[in-house]
Amino acid sequence: MADESVESRKKYVEAWNKTMIDIWQERIFKLKVMNTGALWRSPLQLPVRADGRFYDITLSQNFLEYGLWQDLGVGREVPHGNPGDIGRDKKRERRRWFSVKYYSSVMALRDFMAESLGDEFKSMFCAALDSDVAKRRTGFYRRKGYK
């Protein structure tokens, strides 16, 4: 059971990581946050760092900083120190390629991990309380002939 749980967590995390990159590239293309294509090519899934049992996982993705400014709708049109009145209408608009799906996807990953780890804990705990297992492990019942 535990090996299956670890393997399913590993597969889920790796698939989640790849899916986030695919979603981001799709959103960048759909929202036309592409001038040179550098931002579209920049999202990378960095190696997943995990302990051997996938209890502790570190996920990392990487993309150009420019992508954050596109997501927030800010940029170079307002100089530093300006109180916000630039004398013309603001041209930049938010193009939410990054943040919209990311939070909900992280919460889905959190829920999967909680359920998977919870199920593994329940199975370990129930096995420890199983009366047949307890009888097989004690010398008293072994002497009585329980095997």
XYZ file of C-alpha atoms in Angstrom:
147
model
C 0.000 0.000 0.000
C 2.717 2.460 0.997
C 4.759 1.896 -2.178
C 1.654 2.446 -4.297
C 0.888 5.648 -2.389
C 4.406 6.978 -2.848
C 4.376 6.132 -6.542
C 0.946 7.745 -7.066
C 2.112 10.905 -5.254
C 5.267 11.007 -7.384
C 3.290 10.651 -10.620
C 0.727 13.242 -9.544
C 3.360 15.820 -8.577
C 5.349 15.354 -11.783
C 2.197 15.563 -13.915
C 1.066 18.657 -11.997
C 4.390 20.344 -12.634
C 4.233 19.648 -16.382
C 0.574 20.678 -16.580
C 1.310 24.071 -15.007
C 3.898 24.797 -17.719
C 1.428 23.750 -20.435
C -1.337 25.930 -18.948
C 0.950 28.946 -18.697
C 2.176 28.628 -22.276
C -1.399 28.243 -23.496
C -2.521 31.351 -21.582
C 0.464 33.392 -22.811
C -0.428 32.476 -26.385
C -4.186 33.005 -25.932
C -3.787 36.420 -24.250
C -1.136 37.456 -26.798
C 1.460 38.209 -24.133
C 3.989 37.572 -26.860
C 6.069 40.141 -28.626
C 9.274 38.226 -29.204
C 8.121 34.843 -27.876
C 10.724 34.936 -25.092
C 8.116 34.796 -22.329
C 6.310 31.886 -24.029
C 9.576 29.908 -24.203
C 10.708 30.840 -20.692
C 8.496 28.715 -18.370
C 10.541 25.758 -17.184
C 9.799 23.049 -14.700
C 12.780 22.689 -12.447
C 13.578 19.269 -10.966
C 11.250 18.131 -8.197
C 13.095 17.774 -4.924
C 11.479 15.209 -2.672
C 12.380 12.843 0.069
C 12.198 9.172 -0.870
C 8.602 8.821 0.335
C 7.185 12.096 -1.067
C 6.255 13.499 2.327
C 8.331 16.617 1.731
C 8.248 18.045 -1.785
C 9.754 21.187 -3.263
C 8.374 22.281 -6.629
C 9.872 25.092 -8.656
C 8.995 26.701 -11.928
C 10.901 29.463 -13.658
C 9.896 32.147 -16.162
C 10.999 35.631 -17.160
C 10.342 38.393 -14.633
C 8.635 40.292 -17.453
C 5.784 37.808 -17.136
C 4.930 39.067 -13.648
C 4.633 42.641 -14.926
C 2.320 41.461 -17.705
C 0.204 39.567 -15.192
C -0.056 42.678 -12.990
C -0.516 45.128 -15.863
C 2.351 47.409 -14.874
C 5.463 48.517 -16.672
C 7.744 51.317 -17.804
C 5.109 53.894 -18.703
C 5.131 55.443 -15.213
C 8.536 56.747 -14.059
C 9.744 56.181 -10.484
C 8.533 58.844 -8.058
C 5.462 59.735 -10.148
C 2.312 59.904 -7.986
C 0.319 58.107 -10.665
C -0.857 60.936 -12.930
C 1.108 60.431 -16.123
C -0.918 62.963 -18.144
C -2.560 60.364 -20.397
C -4.656 57.248 -20.136
C -2.934 54.125 -18.960
C -2.219 51.817 -21.915
C -1.261 48.660 -20.096
C -3.889 46.138 -19.094
C -3.606 43.104 -16.890
C -3.124 39.945 -18.876
C -3.607 37.319 -16.201
C -1.667 34.422 -17.698
C 0.037 33.323 -14.480
C -2.022 33.857 -11.362
C -5.547 32.818 -12.326
C -5.112 29.054 -12.440
C -2.022 28.819 -10.262
C -3.731 29.255 -6.882
C -6.503 26.769 -7.627
C -3.951 24.288 -8.983
C -1.809 24.599 -5.858
C -4.901 23.996 -3.716
C -5.750 20.885 -5.777
C -2.209 19.598 -5.242
C -2.506 20.305 -1.515
C -5.808 18.421 -1.301
C -4.407 15.420 -3.194
C -1.371 15.233 -0.916
C -3.507 15.557 2.217
C -5.841 12.780 1.096
C -3.018 10.494 -0.018
C -0.995 10.943 3.171
C -4.140 10.627 5.281
C -5.087 7.348 3.618
C -1.586 5.974 4.157
C -1.660 6.979 7.819
C -5.080 5.392 8.323
C -3.898 2.119 6.802
C -0.802 2.047 9.056
C -2.845 2.891 12.132
C -5.530 0.308 11.371
C -2.903 -2.402 10.809
C -1.417 -1.636 14.227
C -4.833 -2.104 15.870
C -5.764 -5.272 13.978
C -6.350 -8.001 16.569
C -5.135 -10.809 14.302
C -1.847 -9.000 13.703
C -1.479 -8.362 17.456
C -2.072 -12.031 18.199
C 0.558 -13.123 15.676
C 3.142 -10.734 17.150
C 2.819 -11.703 20.827
C 4.529 -14.673 22.394
C 1.461 -15.575 24.492
C -0.731 -16.258 21.452
C 2.101 -17.959 19.543
C 2.451 -20.448 22.390
C -1.312 -21.026 22.191
C -0.974 -21.971 18.530
C -2.089 -18.773 16.735
C -0.134 -18.240 13.567
